[in-house]
Coordinates of C-alpha atoms and ligand atoms in Angstrom, one line a residue:
X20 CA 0.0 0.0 0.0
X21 CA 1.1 3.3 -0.7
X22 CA 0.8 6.5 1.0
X23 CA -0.8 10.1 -0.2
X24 CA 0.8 12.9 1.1
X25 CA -1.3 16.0 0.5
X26 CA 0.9 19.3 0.7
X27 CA -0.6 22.7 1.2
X28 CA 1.9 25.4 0.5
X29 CA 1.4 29.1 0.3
X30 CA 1.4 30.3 -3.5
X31 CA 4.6 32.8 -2.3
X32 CA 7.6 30.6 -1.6
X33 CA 8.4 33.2 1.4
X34 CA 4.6 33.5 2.8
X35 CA 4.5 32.4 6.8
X36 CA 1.5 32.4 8.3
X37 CA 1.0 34.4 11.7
X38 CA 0.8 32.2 15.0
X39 CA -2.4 33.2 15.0
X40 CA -3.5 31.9 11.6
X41 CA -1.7 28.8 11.9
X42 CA -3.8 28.2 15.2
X43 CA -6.9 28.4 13.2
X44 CA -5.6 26.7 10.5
X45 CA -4.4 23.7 12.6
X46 CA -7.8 23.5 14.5
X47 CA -9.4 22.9 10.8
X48 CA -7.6 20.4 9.4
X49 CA -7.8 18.6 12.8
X50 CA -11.9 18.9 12.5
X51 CA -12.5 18.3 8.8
X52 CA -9.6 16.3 7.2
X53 CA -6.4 15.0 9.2
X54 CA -6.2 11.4 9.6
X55 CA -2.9 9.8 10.5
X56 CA -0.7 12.3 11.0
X57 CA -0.4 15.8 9.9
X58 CA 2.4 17.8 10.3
X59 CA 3.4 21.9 10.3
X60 CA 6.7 22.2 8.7
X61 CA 8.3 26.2 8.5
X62 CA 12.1 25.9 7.5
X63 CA 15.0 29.1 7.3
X64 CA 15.8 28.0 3.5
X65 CA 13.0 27.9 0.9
X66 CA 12.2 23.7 -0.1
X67 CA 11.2 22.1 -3.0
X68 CA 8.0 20.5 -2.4
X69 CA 7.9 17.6 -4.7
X70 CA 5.2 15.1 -5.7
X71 CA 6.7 11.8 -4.7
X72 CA 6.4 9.5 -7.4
X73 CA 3.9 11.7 -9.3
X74 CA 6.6 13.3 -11.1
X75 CA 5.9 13.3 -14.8
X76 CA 7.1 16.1 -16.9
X77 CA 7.7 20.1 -16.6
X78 CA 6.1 22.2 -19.6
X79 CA 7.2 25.7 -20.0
X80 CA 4.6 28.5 -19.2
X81 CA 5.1 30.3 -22.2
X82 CA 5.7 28.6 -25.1
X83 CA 4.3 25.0 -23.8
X84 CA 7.3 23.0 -25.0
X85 CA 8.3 20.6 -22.3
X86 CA 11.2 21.2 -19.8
X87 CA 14.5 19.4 -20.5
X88 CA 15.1 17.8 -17.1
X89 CA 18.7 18.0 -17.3
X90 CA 18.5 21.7 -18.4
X91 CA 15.8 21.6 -14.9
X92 CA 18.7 19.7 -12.5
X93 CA 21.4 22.6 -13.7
X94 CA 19.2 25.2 -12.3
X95 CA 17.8 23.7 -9.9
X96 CA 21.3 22.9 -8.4
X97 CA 22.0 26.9 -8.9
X98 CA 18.9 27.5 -6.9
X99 CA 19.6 25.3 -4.1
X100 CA 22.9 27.4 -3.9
X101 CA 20.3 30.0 -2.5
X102 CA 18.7 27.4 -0.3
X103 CA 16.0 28.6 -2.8
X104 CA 15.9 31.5 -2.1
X105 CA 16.5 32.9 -5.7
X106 CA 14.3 30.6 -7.8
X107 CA 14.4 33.1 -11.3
X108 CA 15.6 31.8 -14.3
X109 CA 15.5 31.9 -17.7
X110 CA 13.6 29.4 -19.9
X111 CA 16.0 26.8 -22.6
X112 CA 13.3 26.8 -24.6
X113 CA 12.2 30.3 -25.5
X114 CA 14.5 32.8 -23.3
X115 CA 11.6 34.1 -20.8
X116 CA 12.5 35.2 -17.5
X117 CA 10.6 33.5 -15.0
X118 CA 10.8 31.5 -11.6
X119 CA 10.9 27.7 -11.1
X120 CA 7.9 28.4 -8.9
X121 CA 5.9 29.5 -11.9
X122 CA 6.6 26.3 -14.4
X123 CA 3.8 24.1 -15.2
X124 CA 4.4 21.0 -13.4
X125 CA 2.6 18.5 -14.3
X126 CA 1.5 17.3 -11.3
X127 CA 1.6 20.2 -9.2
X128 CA 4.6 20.8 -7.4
X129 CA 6.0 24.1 -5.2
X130 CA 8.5 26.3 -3.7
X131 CA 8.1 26.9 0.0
X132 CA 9.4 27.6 3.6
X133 CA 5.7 26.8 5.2
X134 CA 4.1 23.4 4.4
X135 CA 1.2 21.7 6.1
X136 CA 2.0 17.5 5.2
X137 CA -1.4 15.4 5.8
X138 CA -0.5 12.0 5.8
X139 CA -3.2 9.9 4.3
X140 CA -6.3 12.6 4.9
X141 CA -9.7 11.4 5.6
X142 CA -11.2 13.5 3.2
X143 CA -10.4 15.0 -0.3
X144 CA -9.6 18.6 -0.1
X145 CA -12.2 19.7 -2.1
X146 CA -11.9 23.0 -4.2
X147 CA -14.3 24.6 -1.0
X148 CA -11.9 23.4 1.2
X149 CA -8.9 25.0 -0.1
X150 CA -10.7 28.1 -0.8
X151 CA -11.5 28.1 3.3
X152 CA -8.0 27.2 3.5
X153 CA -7.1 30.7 1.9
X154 CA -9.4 32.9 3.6
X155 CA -7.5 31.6 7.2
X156 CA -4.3 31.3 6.0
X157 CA -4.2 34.9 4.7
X158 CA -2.6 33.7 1.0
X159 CA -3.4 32.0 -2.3
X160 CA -2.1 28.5 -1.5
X161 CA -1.2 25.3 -3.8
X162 CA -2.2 21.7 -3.0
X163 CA 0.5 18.9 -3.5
X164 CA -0.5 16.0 -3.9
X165 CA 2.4 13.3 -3.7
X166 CA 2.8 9.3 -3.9
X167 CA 5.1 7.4 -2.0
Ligands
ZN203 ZN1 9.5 28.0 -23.5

């Protein structure tokens, strides 16, 4: 059996919610869709939060091609120089200026220093549910949905 992680990230790699926030936020999840385990992660360096062995493919937000994944690993190496701090780059493909945050990952996947991890939820995090999520957590957010 294998286990579903579901990530909820802030949409800004930097955003931390206020004590206050993350109280509110906590109480939530407990109530409506924690199961197992779920767990309130806020890190110094910026993290790369993947989606386990959901990882298909990268396409490129302006021109659609897809990602070369070695051209991905070079800068995503460079970034981690920053401790992701500095996630611009420009695209292989068509010479855009951009972030890493903003390709189209196919399979959503994120930038972040704040990350709530539910471990197997009881429920689905419906599209209400994240949109409740943003009104207490003060920020767009991004759900993550990773295999393992
Ligand atoms: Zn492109």
């Amino acid at each position: 059996m294998s286990d579903v992680i579901v990530k909820i990230i802030p949409k800004d790699p930097k955003f931390v919610p206020s004590e206050m926030k993350l109280g509110e936020v906590k109480e939530w999840i407990n109530f409506n869709v924690s199961n197992e385990k779920t767990e309130y992660i806020l890190t110094d360096e910026v993290r790369f939060i993947d989606q386990g062995e959901n990882f298909e493919s990268i396409g490129c937000p302006f021109c659609s091609s897809n990602i070369d994944l070695d051209w991905w690993g070079e800068v995503m190496d460079k970034a981690s120089k920053t401790s992701f701090h500095n996630l611009s780059v420009v695209t292989d493909c068509c010479n855009e200026a951009t972030s890493l945050n903003e390709l189209n990952y196919k399979w959503n996947a994120g930038f972040s220093r704040f990350s709530i991890e539910i471990m197997n939820p009881r429920e689905e995090l419906t599209i209400e549910h994240t949109e409740y999520l943003m009104q207490l957590m003060g920020c767009k957010i991004k759900k993550v949905v990773a295999f393992y």
